[in-house]
CSV table of C-alpha atoms in Angstrom, one decimal:
chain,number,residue,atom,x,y,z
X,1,UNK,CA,-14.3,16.9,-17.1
X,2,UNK,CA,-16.6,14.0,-18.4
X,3,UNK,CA,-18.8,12.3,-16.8
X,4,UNK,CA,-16.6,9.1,-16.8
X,5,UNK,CA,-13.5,10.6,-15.8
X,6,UNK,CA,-15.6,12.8,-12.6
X,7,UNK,CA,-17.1,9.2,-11.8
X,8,UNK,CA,-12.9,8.0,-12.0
X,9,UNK,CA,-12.2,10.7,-9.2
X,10,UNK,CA,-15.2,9.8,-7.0
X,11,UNK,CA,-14.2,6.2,-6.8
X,12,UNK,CA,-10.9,7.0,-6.3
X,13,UNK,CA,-11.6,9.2,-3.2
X,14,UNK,CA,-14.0,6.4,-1.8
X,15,UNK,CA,-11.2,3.8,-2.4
X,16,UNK,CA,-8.8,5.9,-0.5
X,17,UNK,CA,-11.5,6.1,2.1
X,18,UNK,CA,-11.7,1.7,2.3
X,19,UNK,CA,-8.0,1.6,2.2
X,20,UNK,CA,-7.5,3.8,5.3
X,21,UNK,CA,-10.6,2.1,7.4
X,22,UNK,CA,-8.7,-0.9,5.9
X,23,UNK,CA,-5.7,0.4,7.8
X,24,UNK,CA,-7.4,1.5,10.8
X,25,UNK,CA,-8.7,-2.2,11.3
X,26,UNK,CA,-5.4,-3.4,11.0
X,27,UNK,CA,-4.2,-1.6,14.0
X,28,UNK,CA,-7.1,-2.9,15.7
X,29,UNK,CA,-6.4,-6.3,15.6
X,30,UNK,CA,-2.4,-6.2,15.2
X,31,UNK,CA,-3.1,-4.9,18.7
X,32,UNK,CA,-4.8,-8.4,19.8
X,33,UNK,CA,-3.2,-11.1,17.5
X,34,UNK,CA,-0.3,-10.9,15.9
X,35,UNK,CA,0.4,-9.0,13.3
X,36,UNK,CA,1.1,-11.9,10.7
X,37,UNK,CA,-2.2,-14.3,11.7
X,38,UNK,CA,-3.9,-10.8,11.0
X,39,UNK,CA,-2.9,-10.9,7.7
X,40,UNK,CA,-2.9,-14.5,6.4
X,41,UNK,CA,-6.2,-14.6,7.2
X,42,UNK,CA,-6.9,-11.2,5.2
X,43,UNK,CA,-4.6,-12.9,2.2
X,44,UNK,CA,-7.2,-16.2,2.7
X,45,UNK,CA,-9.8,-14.2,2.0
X,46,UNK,CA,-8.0,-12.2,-0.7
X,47,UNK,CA,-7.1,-15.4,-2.9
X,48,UNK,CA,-9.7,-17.2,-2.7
X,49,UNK,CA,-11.8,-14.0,-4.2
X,50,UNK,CA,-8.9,-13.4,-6.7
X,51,UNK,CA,-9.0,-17.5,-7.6
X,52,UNK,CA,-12.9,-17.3,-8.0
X,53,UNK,CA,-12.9,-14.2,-10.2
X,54,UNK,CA,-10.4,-15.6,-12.7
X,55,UNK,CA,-12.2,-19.0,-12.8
X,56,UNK,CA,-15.0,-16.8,-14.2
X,57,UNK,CA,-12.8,-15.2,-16.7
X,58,UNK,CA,-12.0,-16.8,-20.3
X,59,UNK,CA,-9.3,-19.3,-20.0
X,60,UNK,CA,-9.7,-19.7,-16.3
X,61,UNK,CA,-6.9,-19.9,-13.5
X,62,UNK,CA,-4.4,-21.9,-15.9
X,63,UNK,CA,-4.6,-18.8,-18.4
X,64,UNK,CA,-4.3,-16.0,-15.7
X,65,UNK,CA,-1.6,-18.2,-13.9
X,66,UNK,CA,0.4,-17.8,-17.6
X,67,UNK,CA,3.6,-15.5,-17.0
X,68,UNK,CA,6.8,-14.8,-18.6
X,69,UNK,CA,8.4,-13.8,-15.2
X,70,UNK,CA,7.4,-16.9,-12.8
X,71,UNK,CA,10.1,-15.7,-10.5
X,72,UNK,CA,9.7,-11.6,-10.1
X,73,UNK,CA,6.3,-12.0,-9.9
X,74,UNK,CA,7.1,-14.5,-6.7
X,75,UNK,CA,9.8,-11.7,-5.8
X,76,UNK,CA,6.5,-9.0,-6.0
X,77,UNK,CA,4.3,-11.1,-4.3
X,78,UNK,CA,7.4,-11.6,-1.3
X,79,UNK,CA,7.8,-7.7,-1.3
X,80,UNK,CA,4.4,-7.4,-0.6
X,81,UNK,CA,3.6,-9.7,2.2
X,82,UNK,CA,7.1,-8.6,3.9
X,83,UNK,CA,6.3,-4.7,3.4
X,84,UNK,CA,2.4,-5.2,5.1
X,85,UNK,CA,4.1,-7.1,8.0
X,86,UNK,CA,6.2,-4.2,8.6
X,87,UNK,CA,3.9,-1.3,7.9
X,88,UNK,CA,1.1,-2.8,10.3
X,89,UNK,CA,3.8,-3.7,13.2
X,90,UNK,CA,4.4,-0.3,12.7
X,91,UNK,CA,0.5,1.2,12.6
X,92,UNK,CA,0.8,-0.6,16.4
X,93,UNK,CA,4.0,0.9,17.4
X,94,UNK,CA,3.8,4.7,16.3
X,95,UNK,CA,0.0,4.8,15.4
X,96,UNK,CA,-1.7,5.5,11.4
X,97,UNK,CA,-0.8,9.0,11.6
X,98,UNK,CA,3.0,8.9,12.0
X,99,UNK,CA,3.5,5.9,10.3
X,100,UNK,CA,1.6,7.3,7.5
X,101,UNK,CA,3.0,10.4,7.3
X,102,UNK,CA,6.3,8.4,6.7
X,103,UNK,CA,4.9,6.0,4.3
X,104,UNK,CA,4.0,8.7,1.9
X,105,UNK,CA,7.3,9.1,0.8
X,106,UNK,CA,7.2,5.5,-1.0
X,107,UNK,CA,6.2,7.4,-4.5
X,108,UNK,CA,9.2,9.4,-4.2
X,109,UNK,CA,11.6,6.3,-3.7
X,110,UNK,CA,9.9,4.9,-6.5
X,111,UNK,CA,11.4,7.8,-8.6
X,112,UNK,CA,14.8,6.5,-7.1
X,113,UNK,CA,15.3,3.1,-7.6
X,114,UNK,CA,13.7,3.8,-11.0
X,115,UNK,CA,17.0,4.1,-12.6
X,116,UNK,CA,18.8,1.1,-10.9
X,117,UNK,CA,16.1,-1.4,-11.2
X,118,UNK,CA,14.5,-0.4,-14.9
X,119,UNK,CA,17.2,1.5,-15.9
X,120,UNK,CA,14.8,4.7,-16.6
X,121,UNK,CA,16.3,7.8,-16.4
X,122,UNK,CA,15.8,10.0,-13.7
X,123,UNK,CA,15.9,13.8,-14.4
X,124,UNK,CA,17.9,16.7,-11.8
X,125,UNK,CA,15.0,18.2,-11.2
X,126,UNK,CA,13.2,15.1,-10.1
X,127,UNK,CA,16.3,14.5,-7.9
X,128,UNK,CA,15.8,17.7,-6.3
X,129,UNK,CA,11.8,16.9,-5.7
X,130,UNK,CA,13.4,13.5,-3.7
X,131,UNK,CA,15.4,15.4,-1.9
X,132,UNK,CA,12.7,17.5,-0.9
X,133,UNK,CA,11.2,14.8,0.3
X,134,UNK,CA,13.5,13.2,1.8
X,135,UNK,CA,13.6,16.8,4.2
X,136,UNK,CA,9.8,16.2,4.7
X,137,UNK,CA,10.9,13.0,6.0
X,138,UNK,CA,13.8,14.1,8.7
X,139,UNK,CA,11.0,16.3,9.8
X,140,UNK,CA,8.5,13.9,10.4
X,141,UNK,CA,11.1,11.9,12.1
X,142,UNK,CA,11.9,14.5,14.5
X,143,UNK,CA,15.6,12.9,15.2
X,144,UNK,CA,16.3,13.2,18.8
X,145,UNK,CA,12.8,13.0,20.0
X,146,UNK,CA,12.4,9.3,20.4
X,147,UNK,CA,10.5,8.9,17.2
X,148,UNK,CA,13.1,7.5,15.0
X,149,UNK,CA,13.6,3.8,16.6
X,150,UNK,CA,11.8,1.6,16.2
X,151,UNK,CA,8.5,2.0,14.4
X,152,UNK,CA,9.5,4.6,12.3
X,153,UNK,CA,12.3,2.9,10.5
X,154,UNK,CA,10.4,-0.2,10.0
X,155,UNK,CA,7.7,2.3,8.3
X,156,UNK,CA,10.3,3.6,6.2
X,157,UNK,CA,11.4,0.1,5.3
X,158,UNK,CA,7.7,-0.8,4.4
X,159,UNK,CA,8.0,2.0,2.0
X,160,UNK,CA,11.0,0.8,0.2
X,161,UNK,CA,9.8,-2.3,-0.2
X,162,UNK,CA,6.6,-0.9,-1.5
X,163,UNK,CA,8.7,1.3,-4.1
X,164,UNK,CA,10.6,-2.2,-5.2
X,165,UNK,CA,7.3,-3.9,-5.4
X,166,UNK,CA,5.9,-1.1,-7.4
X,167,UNK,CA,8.7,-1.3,-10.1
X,168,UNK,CA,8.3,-5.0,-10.4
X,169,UNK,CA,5.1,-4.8,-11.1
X,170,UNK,CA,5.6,-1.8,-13.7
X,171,UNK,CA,8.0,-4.4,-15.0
X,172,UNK,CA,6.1,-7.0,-15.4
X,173,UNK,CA,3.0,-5.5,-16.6
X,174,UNK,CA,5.1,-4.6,-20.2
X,175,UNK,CA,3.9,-8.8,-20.9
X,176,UNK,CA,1.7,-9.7,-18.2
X,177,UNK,CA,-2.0,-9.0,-17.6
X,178,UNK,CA,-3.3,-7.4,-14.7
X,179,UNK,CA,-5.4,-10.4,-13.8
X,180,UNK,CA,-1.9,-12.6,-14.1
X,181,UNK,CA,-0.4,-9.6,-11.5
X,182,UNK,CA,-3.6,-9.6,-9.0
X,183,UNK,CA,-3.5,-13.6,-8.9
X,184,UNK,CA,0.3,-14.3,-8.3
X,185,UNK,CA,0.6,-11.2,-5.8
X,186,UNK,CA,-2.9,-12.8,-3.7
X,187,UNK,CA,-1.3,-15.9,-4.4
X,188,UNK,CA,2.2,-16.0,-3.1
X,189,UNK,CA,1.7,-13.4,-0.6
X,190,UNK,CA,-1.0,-15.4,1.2
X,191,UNK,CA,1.3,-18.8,1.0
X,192,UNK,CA,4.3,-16.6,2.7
X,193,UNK,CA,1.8,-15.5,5.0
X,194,UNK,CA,0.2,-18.8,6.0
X,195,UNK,CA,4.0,-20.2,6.2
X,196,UNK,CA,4.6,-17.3,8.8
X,197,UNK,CA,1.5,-17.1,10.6
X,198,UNK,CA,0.5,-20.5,11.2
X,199,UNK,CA,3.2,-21.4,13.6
X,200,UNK,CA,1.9,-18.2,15.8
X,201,UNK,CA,-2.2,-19.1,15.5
X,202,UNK,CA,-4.3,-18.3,18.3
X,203,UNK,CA,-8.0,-18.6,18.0
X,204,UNK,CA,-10.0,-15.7,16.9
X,205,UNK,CA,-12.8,-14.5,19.8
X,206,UNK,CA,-16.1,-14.0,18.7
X,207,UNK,CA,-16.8,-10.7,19.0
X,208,UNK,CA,-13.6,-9.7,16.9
X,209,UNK,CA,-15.4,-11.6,13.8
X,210,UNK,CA,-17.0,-8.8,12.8
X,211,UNK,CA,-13.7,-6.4,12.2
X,212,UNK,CA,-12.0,-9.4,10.6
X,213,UNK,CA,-15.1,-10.2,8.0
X,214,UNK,CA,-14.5,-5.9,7.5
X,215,UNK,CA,-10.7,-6.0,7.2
X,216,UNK,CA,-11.0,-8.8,4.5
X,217,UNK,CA,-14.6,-7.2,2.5
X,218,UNK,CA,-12.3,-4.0,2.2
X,219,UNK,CA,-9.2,-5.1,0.8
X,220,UNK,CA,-11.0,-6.9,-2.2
X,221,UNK,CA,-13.6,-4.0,-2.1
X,222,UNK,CA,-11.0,-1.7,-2.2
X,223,UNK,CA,-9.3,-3.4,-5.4
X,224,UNK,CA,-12.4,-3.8,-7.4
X,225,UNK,CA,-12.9,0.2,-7.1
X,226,UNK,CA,-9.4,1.0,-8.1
X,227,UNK,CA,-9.9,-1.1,-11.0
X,228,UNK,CA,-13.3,1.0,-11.6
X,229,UNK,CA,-11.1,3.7,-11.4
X,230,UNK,CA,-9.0,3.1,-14.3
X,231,UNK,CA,-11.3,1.4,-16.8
X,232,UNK,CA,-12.8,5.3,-16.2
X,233,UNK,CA,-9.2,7.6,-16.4
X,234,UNK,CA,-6.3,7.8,-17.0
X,235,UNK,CA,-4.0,7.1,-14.2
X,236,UNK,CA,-1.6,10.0,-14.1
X,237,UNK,CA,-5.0,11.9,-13.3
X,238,UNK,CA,-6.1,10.4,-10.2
X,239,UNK,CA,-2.7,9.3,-9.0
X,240,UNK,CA,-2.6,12.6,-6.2
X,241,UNK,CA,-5.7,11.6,-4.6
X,242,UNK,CA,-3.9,8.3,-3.6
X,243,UNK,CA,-2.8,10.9,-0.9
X,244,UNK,CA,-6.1,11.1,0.7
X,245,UNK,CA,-5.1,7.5,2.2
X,246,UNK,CA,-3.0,9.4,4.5
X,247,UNK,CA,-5.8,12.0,6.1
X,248,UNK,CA,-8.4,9.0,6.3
X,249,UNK,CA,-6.4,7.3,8.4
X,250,UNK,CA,-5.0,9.6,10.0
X,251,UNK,CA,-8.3,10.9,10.5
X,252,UNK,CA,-9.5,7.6,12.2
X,253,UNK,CA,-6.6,7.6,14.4
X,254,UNK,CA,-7.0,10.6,15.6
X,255,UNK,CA,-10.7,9.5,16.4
X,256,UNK,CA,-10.3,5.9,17.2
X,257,UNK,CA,-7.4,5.9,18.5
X,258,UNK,CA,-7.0,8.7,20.2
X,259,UNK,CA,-3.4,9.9,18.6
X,260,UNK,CA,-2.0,13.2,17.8
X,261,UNK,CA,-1.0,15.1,15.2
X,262,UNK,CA,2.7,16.5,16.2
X,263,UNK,CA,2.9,20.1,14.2
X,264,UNK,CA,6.5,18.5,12.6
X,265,UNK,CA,4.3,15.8,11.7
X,266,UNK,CA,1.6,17.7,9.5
X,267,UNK,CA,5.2,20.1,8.1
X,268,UNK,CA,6.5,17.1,7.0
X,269,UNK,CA,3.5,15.2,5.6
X,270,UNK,CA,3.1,18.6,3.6
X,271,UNK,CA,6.6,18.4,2.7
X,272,UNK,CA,6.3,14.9,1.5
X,273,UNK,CA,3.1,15.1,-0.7
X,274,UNK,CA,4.5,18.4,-2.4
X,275,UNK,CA,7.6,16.5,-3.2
X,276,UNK,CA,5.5,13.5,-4.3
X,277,UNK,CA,3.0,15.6,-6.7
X,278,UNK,CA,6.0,18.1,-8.3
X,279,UNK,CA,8.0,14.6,-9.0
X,280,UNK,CA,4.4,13.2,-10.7
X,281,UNK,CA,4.2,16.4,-12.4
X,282,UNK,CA,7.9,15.9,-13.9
X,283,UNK,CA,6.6,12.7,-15.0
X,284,UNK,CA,4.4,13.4,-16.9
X,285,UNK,CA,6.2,16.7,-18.5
């Protein structure tokens, strides 16, 4: 492997690591202030550092704010802020590790609605890797043992939506640029955001400025090292490791948090990510 493409990997793994502390704070303060003040003020943040970057760039804002697709990239930017509302409620409801254990099923739905929404064709045999999956899923649900309502489902939701937003923004990356995508997604999400979150305000207590200045550094932190990642490799390469998201936070739940790791939990995860890397593999094939 060369050097570029090992340095790819490490910053992947240590983007994975910020996106689950990222996670991990969430749940922190969804636990204090509600969920959606929580994240307009991470979105604040999020533009305004998105908005400053492209004014540095050639062209400026009014070049980056250029699209062909004004309305799916406010559709994307929708899907996002509506999936984050309902995967943090949920990171407060069930905890990081069941909620991500159920989230990791998002690349496989992805696969799914690939043919509806692009029209791609989708293979048997990747059919058979989602319905893997989705039996990785039932047993990380656990039906019948209180798990399923409500947290759960609005986990699974989050991940649909994800999925969608995914495919949108596979869509409209065939004409946009990425700094067009980054911009109307930190854009639109943090005016849906503010619209939602404003009406519930309450003020933020000192000595929780410190985890909110750390939730906001690591979601732009995070971003700039993924977009390290893949000026250094190819996608398709480090696209498993995004599964280390799931055992950092889990990780951090189990010791912040104090949760547990249910046995049909772990089965399922394993279930899930086997499903999601033999589907990548078809891919790719």
């Amino acid at each position: 492997m060369q050097a570029s493409a090992r340095s790819g990997v490490v910053l992947m793994m240590l983007a994975m690591l910020v996106f689950g502390s990222q996670d991990a704070l969430s749940r922190l303060l969804a636990t204090q202030y509600p969920v959606v003040v929580v994240l307009m003020l991470r979105f604040w943040f999020f533009g305004t550092c998105v908005l400053a970057w492209c004014a540095c760039r050639p062209g400026g804002v009014t070049r980056a704010l250029s699209t062909r697709w004004p309305l799916l990239q406010g559709l994307r930017g929708i899907l996002l802020a509506a999936q984050l509302i309902l995967l943090v409620r949920g990171f407060t409801l069930i905890g990081l590790v069941e909620s991500h254990a159920v989230f990791a099923s998002y690349p496989l739905l992805i696969t799914a609605l690939a043919g509806p929404l692009l029209g791609e064709h989708v293979p048997a045999r990747s059919w058979r890797a989602l319905a893997l999956g989705a039996f990785g899923v039932v047993v990380i649900l656990r039906p019948g043992a209180g798990l399923v309502a409500p947290g759960a489902l609005l986990v699974l939701l989050a991940a649909l939506l994800f999925a969608a937003y995914s495919l949108l923004t596979r869509f409209v990356a065939r004409t946009d640029s990425p700094l067009t995508n980054v911009l109307y997604t930190g854009l639109v999400a943090a005016t849906v955001l503010t619209g939602l979150g404003l009406p519930h305000w309450v003020p933020i207590d000192l000595s929780d400025t410190a985890p909110l200045l750390l939730l906001c550094g690591s979601g732009v932190l995070g971003h700039v090292l993924l977009i390290s990642v893949y000026t250094r490799v190819e996608a398709h390469i480090v696209q498993p490791l995004a599964y280390l998201q799931l055992v950092f936070a889990s990780a951090f739940g189990v010791m912040v948090f104090d949760e547990h790791v249910f046995v049909s939990t772990a089965i399922g995860a394993f279930i899930v990510i086997v499903a999601g890397l033999y589907s990548l593999q078809l891919s790719k094939a």
